[in-house]
mmCIF file of C-alpha atoms and ligand atoms in Angstrom:
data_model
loop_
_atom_site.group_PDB
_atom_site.id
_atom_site.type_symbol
_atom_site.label_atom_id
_atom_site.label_comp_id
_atom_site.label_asym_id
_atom_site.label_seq_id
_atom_site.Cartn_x
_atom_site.Cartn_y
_atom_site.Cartn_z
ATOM 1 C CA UNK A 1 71.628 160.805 172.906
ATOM 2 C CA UNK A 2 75.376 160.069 174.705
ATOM 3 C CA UNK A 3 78.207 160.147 172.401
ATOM 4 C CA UNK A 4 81.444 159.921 173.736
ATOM 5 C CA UNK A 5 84.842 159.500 171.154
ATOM 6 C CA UNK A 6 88.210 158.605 172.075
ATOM 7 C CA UNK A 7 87.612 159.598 175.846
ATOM 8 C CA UNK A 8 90.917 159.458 178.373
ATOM 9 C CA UNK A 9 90.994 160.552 181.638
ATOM 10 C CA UNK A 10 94.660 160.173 183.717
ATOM 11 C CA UNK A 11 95.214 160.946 187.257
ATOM 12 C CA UNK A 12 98.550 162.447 188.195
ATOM 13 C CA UNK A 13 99.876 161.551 191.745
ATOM 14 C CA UNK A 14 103.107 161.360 193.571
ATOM 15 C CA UNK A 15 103.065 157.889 193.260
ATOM 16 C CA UNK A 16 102.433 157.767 189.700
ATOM 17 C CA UNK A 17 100.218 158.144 186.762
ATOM 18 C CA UNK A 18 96.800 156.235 186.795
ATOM 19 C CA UNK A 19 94.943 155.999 183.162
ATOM 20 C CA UNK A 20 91.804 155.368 184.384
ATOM 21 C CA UNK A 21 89.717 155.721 180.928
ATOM 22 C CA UNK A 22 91.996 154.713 178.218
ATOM 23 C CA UNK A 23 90.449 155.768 174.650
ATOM 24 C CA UNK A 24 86.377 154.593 175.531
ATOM 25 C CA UNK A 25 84.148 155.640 172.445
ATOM 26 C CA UNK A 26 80.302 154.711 173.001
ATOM 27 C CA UNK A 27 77.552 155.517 171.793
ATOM 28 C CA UNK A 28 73.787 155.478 173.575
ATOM 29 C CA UNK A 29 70.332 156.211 171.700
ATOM 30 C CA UNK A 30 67.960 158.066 172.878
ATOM 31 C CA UNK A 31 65.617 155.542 175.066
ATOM 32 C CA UNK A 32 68.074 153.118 175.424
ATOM 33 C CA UNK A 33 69.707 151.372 178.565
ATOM 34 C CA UNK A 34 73.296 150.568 178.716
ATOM 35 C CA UNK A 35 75.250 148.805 180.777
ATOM 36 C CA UNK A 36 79.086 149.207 181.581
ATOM 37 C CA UNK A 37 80.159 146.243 183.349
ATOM 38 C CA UNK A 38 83.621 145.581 184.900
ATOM 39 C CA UNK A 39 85.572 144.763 188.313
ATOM 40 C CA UNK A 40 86.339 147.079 190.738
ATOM 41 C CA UNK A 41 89.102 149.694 189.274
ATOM 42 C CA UNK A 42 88.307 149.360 185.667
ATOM 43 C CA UNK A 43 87.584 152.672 185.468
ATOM 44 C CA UNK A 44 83.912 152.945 185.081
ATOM 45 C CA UNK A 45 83.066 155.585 187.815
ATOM 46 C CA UNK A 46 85.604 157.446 186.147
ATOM 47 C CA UNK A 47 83.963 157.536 182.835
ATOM 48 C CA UNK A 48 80.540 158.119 184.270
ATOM 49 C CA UNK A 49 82.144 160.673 186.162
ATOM 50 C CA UNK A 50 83.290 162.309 182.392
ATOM 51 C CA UNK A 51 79.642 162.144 181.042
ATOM 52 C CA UNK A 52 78.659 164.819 183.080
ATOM 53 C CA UNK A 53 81.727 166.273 183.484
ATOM 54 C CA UNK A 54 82.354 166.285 187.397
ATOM 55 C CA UNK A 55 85.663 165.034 185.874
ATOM 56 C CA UNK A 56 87.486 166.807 183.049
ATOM 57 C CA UNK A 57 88.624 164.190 180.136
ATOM 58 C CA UNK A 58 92.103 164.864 179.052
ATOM 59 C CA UNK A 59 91.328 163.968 175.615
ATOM 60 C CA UNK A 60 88.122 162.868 173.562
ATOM 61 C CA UNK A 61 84.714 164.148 173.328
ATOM 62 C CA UNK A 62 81.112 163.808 175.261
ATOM 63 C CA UNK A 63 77.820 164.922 173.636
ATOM 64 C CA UNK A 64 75.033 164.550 175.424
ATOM 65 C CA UNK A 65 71.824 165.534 173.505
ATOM 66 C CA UNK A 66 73.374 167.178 170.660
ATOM 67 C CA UNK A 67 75.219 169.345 173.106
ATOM 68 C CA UNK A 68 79.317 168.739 173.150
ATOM 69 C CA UNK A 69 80.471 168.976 176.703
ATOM 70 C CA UNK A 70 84.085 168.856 177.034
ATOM 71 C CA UNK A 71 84.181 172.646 175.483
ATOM 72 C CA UNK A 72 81.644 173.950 177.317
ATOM 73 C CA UNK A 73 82.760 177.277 180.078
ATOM 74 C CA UNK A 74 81.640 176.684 183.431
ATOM 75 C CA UNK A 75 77.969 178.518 182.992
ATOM 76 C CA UNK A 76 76.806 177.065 180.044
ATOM 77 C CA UNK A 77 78.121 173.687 181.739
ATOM 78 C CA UNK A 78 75.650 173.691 184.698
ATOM 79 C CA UNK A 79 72.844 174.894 182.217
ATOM 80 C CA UNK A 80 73.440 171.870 180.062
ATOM 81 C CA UNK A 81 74.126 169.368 182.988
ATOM 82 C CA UNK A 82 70.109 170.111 183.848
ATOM 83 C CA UNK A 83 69.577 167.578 180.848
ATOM 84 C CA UNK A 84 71.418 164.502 182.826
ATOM 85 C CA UNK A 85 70.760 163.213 186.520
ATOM 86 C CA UNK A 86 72.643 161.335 188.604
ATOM 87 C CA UNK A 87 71.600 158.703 190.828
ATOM 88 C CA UNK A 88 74.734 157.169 193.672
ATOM 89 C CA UNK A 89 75.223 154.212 195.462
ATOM 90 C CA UNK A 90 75.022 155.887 198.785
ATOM 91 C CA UNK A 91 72.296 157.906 197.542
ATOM 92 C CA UNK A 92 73.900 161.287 198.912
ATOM 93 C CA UNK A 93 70.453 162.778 200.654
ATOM 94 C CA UNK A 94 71.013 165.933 202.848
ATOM 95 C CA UNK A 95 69.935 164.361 206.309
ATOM 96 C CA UNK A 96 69.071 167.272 207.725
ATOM 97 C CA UNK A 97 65.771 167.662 204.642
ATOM 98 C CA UNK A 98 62.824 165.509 204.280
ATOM 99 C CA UNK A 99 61.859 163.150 201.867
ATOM 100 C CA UNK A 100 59.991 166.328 199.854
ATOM 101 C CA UNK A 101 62.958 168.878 201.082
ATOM 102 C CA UNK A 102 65.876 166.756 199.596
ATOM 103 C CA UNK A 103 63.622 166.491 196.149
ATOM 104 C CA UNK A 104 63.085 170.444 196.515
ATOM 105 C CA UNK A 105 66.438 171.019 196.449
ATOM 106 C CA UNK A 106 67.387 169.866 192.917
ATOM 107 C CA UNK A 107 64.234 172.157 192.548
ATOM 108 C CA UNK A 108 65.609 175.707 194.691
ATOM 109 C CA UNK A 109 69.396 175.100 192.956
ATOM 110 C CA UNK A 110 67.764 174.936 189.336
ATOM 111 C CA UNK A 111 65.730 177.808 190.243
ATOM 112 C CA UNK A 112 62.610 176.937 190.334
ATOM 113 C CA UNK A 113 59.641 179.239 191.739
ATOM 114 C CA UNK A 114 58.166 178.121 194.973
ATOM 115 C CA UNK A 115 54.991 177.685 194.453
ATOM 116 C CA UNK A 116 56.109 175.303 191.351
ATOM 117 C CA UNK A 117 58.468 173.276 193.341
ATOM 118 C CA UNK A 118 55.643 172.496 195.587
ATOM 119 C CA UNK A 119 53.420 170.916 192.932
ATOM 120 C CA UNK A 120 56.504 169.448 191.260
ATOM 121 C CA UNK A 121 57.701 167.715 194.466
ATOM 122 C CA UNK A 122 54.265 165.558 194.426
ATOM 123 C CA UNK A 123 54.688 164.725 190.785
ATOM 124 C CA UNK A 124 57.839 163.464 191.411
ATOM 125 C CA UNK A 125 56.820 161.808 195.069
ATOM 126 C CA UNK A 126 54.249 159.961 193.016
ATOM 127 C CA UNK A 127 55.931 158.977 190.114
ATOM 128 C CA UNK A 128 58.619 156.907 192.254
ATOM 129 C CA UNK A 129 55.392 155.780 195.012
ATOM 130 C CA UNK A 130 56.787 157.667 197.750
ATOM 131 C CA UNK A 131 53.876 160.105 198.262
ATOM 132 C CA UNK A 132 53.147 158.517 201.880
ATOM 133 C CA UNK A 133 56.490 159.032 203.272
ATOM 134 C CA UNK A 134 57.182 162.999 201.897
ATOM 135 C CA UNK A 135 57.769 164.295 205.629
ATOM 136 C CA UNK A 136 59.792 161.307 206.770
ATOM 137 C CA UNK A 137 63.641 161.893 207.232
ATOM 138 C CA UNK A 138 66.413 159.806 205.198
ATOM 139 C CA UNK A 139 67.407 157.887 208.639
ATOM 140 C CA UNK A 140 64.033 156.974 208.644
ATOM 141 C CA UNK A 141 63.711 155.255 205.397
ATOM 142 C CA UNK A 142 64.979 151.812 204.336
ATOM 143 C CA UNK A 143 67.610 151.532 201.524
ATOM 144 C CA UNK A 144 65.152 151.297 198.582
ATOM 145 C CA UNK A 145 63.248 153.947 200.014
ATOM 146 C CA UNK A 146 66.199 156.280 199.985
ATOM 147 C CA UNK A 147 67.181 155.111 196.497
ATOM 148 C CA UNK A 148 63.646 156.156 195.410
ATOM 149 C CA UNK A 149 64.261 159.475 196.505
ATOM 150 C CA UNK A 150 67.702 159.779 194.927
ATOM 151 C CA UNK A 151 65.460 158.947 191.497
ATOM 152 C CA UNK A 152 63.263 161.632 192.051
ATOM 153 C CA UNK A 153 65.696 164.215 193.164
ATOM 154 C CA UNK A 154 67.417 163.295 189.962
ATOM 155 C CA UNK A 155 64.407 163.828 188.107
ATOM 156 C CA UNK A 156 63.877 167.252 189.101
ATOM 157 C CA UNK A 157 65.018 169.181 186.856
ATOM 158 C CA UNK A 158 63.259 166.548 183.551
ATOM 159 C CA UNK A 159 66.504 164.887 182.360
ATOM 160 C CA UNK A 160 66.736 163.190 179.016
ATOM 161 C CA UNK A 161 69.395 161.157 180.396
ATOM 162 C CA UNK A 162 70.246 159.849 183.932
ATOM 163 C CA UNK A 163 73.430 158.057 184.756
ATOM 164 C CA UNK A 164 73.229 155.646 187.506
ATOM 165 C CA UNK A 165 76.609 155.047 189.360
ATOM 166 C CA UNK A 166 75.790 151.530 190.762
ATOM 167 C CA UNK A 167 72.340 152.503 192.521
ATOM 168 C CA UNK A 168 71.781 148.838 193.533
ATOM 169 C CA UNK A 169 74.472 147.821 194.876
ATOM 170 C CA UNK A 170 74.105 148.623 198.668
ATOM 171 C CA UNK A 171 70.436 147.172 198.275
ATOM 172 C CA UNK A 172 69.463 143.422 199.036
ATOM 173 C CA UNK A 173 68.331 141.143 195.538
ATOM 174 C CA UNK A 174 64.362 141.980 196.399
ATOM 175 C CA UNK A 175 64.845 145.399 196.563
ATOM 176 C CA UNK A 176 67.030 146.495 193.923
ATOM 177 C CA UNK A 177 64.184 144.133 191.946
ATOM 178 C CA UNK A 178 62.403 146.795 192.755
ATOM 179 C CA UNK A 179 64.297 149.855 191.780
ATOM 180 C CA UNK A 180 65.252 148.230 188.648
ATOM 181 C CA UNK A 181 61.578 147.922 187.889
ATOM 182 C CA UNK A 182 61.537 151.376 188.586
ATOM 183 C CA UNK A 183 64.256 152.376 186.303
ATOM 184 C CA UNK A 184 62.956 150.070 183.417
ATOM 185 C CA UNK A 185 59.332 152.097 183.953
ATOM 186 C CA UNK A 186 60.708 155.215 183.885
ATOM 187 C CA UNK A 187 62.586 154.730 180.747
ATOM 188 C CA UNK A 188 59.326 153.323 178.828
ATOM 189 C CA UNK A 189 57.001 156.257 180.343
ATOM 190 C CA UNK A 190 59.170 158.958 180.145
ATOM 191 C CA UNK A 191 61.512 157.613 177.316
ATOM 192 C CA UNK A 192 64.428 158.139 179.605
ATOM 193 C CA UNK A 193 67.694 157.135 178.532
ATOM 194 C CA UNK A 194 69.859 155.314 181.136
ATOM 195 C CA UNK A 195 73.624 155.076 181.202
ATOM 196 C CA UNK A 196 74.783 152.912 184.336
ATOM 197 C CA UNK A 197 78.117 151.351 185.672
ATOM 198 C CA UNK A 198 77.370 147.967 187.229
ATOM 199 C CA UNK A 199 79.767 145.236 188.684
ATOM 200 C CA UNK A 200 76.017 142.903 188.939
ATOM 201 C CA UNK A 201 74.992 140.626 186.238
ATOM 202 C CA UNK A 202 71.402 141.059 187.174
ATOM 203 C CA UNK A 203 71.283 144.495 186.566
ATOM 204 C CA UNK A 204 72.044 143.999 182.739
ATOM 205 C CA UNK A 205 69.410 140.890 182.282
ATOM 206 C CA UNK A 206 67.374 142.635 183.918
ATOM 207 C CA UNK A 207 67.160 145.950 182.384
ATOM 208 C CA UNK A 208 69.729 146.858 179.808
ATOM 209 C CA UNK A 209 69.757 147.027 176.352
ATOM 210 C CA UNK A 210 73.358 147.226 175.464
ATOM 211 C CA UNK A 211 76.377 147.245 177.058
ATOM 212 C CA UNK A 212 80.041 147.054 177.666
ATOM 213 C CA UNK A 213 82.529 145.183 179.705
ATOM 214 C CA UNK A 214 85.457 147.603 180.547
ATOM 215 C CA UNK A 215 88.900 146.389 181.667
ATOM 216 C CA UNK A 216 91.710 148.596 182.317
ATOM 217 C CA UNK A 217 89.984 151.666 180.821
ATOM 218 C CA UNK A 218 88.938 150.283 178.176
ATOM 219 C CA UNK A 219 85.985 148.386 176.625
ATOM 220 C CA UNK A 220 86.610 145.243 175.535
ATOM 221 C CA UNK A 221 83.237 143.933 174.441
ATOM 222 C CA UNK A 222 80.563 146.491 173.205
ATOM 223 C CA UNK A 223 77.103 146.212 171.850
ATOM 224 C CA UNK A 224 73.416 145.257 171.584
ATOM 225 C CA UNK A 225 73.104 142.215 174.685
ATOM 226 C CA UNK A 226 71.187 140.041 171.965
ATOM 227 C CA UNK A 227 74.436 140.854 169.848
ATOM 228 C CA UNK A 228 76.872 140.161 172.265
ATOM 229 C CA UNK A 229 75.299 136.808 173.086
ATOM 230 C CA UNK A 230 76.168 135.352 169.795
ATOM 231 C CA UNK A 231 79.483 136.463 169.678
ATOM 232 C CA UNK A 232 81.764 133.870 169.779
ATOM 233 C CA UNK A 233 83.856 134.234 173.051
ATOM 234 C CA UNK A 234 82.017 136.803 174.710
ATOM 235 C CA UNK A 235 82.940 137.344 178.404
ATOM 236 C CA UNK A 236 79.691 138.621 178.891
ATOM 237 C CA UNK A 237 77.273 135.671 177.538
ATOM 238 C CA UNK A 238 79.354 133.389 179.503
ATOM 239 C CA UNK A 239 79.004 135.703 182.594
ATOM 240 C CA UNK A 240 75.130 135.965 182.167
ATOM 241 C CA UNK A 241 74.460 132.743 181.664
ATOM 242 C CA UNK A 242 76.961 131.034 184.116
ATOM 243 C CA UNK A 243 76.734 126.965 184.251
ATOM 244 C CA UNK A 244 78.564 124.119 185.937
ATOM 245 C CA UNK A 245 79.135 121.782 183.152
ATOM 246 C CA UNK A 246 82.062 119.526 182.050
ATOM 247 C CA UNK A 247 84.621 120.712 179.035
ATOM 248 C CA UNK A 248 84.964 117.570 177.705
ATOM 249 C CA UNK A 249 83.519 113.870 177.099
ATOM 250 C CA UNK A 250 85.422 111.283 175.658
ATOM 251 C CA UNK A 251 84.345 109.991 172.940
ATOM 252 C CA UNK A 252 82.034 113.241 172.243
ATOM 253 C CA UNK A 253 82.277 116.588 170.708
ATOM 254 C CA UNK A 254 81.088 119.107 173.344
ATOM 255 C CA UNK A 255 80.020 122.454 172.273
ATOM 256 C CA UNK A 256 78.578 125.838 173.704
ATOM 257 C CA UNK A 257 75.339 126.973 171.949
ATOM 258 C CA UNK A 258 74.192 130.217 172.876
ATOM 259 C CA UNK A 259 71.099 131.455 170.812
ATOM 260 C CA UNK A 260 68.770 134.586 171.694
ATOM 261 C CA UNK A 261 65.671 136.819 170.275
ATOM 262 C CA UNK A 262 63.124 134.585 168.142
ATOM 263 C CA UNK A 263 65.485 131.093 167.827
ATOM 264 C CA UNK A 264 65.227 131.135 171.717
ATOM 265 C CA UNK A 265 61.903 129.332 171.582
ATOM 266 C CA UNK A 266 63.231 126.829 168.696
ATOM 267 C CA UNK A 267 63.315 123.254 170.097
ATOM 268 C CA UNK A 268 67.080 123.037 169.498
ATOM 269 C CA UNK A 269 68.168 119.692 170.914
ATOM 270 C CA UNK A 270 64.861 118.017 169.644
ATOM 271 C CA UNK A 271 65.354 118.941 166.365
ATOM 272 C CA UNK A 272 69.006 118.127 166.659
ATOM 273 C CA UNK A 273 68.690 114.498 168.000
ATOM 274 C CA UNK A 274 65.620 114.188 165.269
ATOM 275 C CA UNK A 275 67.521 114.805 161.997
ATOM 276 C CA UNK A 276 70.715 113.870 163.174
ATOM 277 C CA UNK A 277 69.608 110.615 164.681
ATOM 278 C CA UNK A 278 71.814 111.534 167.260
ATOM 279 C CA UNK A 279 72.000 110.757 170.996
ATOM 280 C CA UNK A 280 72.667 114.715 171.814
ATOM 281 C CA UNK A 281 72.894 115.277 175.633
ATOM 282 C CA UNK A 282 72.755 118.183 177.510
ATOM 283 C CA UNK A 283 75.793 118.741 180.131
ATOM 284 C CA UNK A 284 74.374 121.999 181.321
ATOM 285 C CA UNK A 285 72.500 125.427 180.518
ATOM 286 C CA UNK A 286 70.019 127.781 180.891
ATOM 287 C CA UNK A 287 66.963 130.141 179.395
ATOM 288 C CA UNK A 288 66.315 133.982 180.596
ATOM 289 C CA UNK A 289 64.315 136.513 179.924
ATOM 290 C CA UNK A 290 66.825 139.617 179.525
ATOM 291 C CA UNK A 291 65.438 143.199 179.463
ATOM 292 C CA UNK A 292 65.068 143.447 175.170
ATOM 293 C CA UNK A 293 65.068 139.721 174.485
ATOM 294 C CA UNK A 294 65.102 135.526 175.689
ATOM 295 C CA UNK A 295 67.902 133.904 175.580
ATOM 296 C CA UNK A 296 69.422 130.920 175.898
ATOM 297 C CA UNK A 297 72.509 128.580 176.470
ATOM 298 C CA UNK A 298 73.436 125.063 176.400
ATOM 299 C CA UNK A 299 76.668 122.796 176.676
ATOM 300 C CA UNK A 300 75.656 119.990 174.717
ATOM 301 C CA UNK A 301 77.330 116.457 174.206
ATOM 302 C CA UNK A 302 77.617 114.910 170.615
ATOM 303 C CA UNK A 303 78.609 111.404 170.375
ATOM 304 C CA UNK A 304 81.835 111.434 167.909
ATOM 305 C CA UNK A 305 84.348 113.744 167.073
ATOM 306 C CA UNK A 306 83.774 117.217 165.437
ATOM 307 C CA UNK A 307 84.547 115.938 161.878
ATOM 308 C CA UNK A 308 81.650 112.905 162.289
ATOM 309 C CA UNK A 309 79.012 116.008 163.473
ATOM 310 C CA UNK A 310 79.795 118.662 161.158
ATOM 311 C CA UNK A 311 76.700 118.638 159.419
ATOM 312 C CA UNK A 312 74.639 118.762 163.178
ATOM 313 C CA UNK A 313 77.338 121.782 164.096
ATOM 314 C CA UNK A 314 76.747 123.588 160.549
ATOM 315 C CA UNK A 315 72.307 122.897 161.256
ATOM 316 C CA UNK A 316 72.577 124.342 164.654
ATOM 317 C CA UNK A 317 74.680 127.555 162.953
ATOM 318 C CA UNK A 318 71.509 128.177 160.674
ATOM 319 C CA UNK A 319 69.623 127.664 163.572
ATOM 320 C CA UNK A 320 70.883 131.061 164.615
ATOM 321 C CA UNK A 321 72.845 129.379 166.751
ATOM 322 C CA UNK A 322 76.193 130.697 168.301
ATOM 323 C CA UNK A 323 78.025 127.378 168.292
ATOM 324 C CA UNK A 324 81.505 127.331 169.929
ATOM 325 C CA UNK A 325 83.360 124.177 170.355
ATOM 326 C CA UNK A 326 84.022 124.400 173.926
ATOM 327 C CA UNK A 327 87.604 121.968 174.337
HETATM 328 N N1 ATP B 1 90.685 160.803 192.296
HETATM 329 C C1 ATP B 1 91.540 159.837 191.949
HETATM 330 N N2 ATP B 1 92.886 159.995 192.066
HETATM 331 C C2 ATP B 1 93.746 159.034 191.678
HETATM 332 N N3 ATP B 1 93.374 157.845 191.162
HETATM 333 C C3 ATP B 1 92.063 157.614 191.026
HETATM 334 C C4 ATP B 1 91.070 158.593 191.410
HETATM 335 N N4 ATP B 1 89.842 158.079 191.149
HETATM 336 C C5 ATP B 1 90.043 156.834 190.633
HETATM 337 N N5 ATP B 1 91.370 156.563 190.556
HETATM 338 C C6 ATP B 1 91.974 155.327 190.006
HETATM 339 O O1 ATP B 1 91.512 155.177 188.680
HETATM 340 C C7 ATP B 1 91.235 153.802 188.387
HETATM 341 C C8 ATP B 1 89.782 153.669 187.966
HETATM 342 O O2 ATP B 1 88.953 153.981 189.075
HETATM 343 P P1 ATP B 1 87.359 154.008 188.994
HETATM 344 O O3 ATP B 1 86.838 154.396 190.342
HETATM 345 O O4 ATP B 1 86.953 154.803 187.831
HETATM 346 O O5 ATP B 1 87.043 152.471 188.704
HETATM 347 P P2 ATP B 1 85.695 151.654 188.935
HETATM 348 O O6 ATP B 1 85.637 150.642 187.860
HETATM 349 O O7 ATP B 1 84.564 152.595 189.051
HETATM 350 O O8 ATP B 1 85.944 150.946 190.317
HETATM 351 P P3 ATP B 1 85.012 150.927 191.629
HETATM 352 O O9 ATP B 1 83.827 150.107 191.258
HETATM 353 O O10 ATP B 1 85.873 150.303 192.665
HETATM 354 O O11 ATP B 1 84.694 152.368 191.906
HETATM 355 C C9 ATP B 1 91.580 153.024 189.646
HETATM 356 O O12 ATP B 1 92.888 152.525 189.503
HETATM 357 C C10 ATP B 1 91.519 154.068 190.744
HETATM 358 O O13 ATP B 1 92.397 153.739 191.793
#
């Protein structure tokens, strides 16, 4: 649904060139929810900014439903930008419209008859459960509220894809619970496909399929989540699954198991201590349930040094276990 190839974007300034994107390829499928990670600066607005071209890439190529952008003039542009919405942090409402007049708007710039906006409006009201509050102003409305109006406004026009520019983040852990449940519906109802920029963990467990971590401009890990879990020195499993546990025991070899999808619900460490006759102890870890799959990861403590527990270390890698020896 999004491809993108060998995107760049620089911005020139008196004090000096900025490569914000950096050669980014990525590619979304249609239904899917992807997740670009990465610290303030790393260039993610930037890129999301290049999907729908409200910035011009230097160099590289964006497709978005079969349709390449970066070519496009300026009138078949806004035609084909009618196939992605946007959803912002701030939420960018016109204060001055209600609830039903800021989602009418997306209707009256697409050109859409009156009469048809009207009944539209609902539809969309309803689909995000904000039916009661169509005549209420956006200083009326709480945070979530306003993001749920951003959704529908960005619905308008029936998108295939909407790119959310870190919707959550001005919104406290229930609520954007809440809008993420909203986004995860709306991409199993209406098959929606979902690019967003996140700097919050729980935003990917929660809802993504795939994602990246960008640094610098440029993605350093890329993938399906379940994927990226088992890769050996991913920043990102360690970052989902964050746990206060000692590197080392003497006298013990400590190592990182990280295991997802089906093997999630294997008794590991029973098994382990079971056929290895070995007094296996857990130092730390965790189990979640991420948006496409469980998964789960443990610091564990063998008695002896690697050599004496190969065979355990080999058992837990047919397990389907990641295993990293973590010192
Ligand atoms: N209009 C601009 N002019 C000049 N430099 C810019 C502009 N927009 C962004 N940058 C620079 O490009 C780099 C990437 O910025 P970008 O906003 O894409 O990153 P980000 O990961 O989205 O960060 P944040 O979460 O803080 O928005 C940064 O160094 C930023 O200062």
């Amino acid at each position: 649904m999004i491809e993108i190839s060998g995107l760049r974007k620089t911005y020139r300034s008196k004090a000096g060139d900025v490569v914000a994107v950096d050669g980014v390829d990525l590619t979304v499928g249609e239904g899917e929810v992807f997740g670009v990670l990465g610290r303030s600066g790393a260039g993610k607005s930037t890129l999301l900014r290049c999907v729908n071209m409200l910035e011009r890439p230097d160099a590289g190529t964006v497709s978005v439903d079969g349709v390449e952008l970066t070519g496009l003039r300026r009138k078949r542009l806004r035609l084909a930008r009618h196939t992605i919405g946007m959803i912002h942090q701030h939420f960018a409402l016109l204060s001055s419209r209600t609830v039903a007049g800021n989602v009418a708007f997306a209707l009256e710039v697409t050109g859409v008859p009156r009469a048809e906006r009207r009944t539209r409006v609902a539809e969309l009201l309803d689909l995000v459960g904000l039916t009661e509050r169509a005549e209420a102003y956006p200083a009326q409305l709480s945070g979530g509220q306003k993001q749920r109006v951003g959704i529908a406004r960005a619905l308008a026009a029936r998108p295939k894809v909407l790119l959310s520019d870190e919707a959550t983040s001005a919104l406290d852990p229930e609520t954007t619970e809440s809008i993420l449940r909203l986004l995860l519906d709306l991409n199993r109802r209406l098959g929606l496909t979902i690019l967003l920029i996140t700097h919050e963990m729980t935003v990917v467990k929660r809802i993504c399929t795939s994602a990246a971590v960008m640094r610098d401009g440029r993605f350093v890990e890329s993938g399906r989540v379940a994927d990226l879990l088992r890769q050996p020195g991913s920043e990102l499993a360690r970052d989902l699954f964050p746990f206060e546990a000692p590197e080392s025991v003497p006298g013990a070899t400590v190592v990182d198991v990280t295991v997802s999808g089906e093997d999630a619900d294997t008794p590991i460490i029973a098994e382990l201590a079971r056929r290895f006759d070995t007094d296996v102890r857990i130092l730390g870890g965790t189990v979640e349930t991420l948006a496409a799959t469980r998964a789960g990861r443990w610091r564990l403590a063998l008695p002896g040094g690697p050599e004496e527990n190969r065979d355990a270390l080999e058992y837990l890698r047919t397990l389907g276990a990641r295993v990293g020896v973590a010192s």
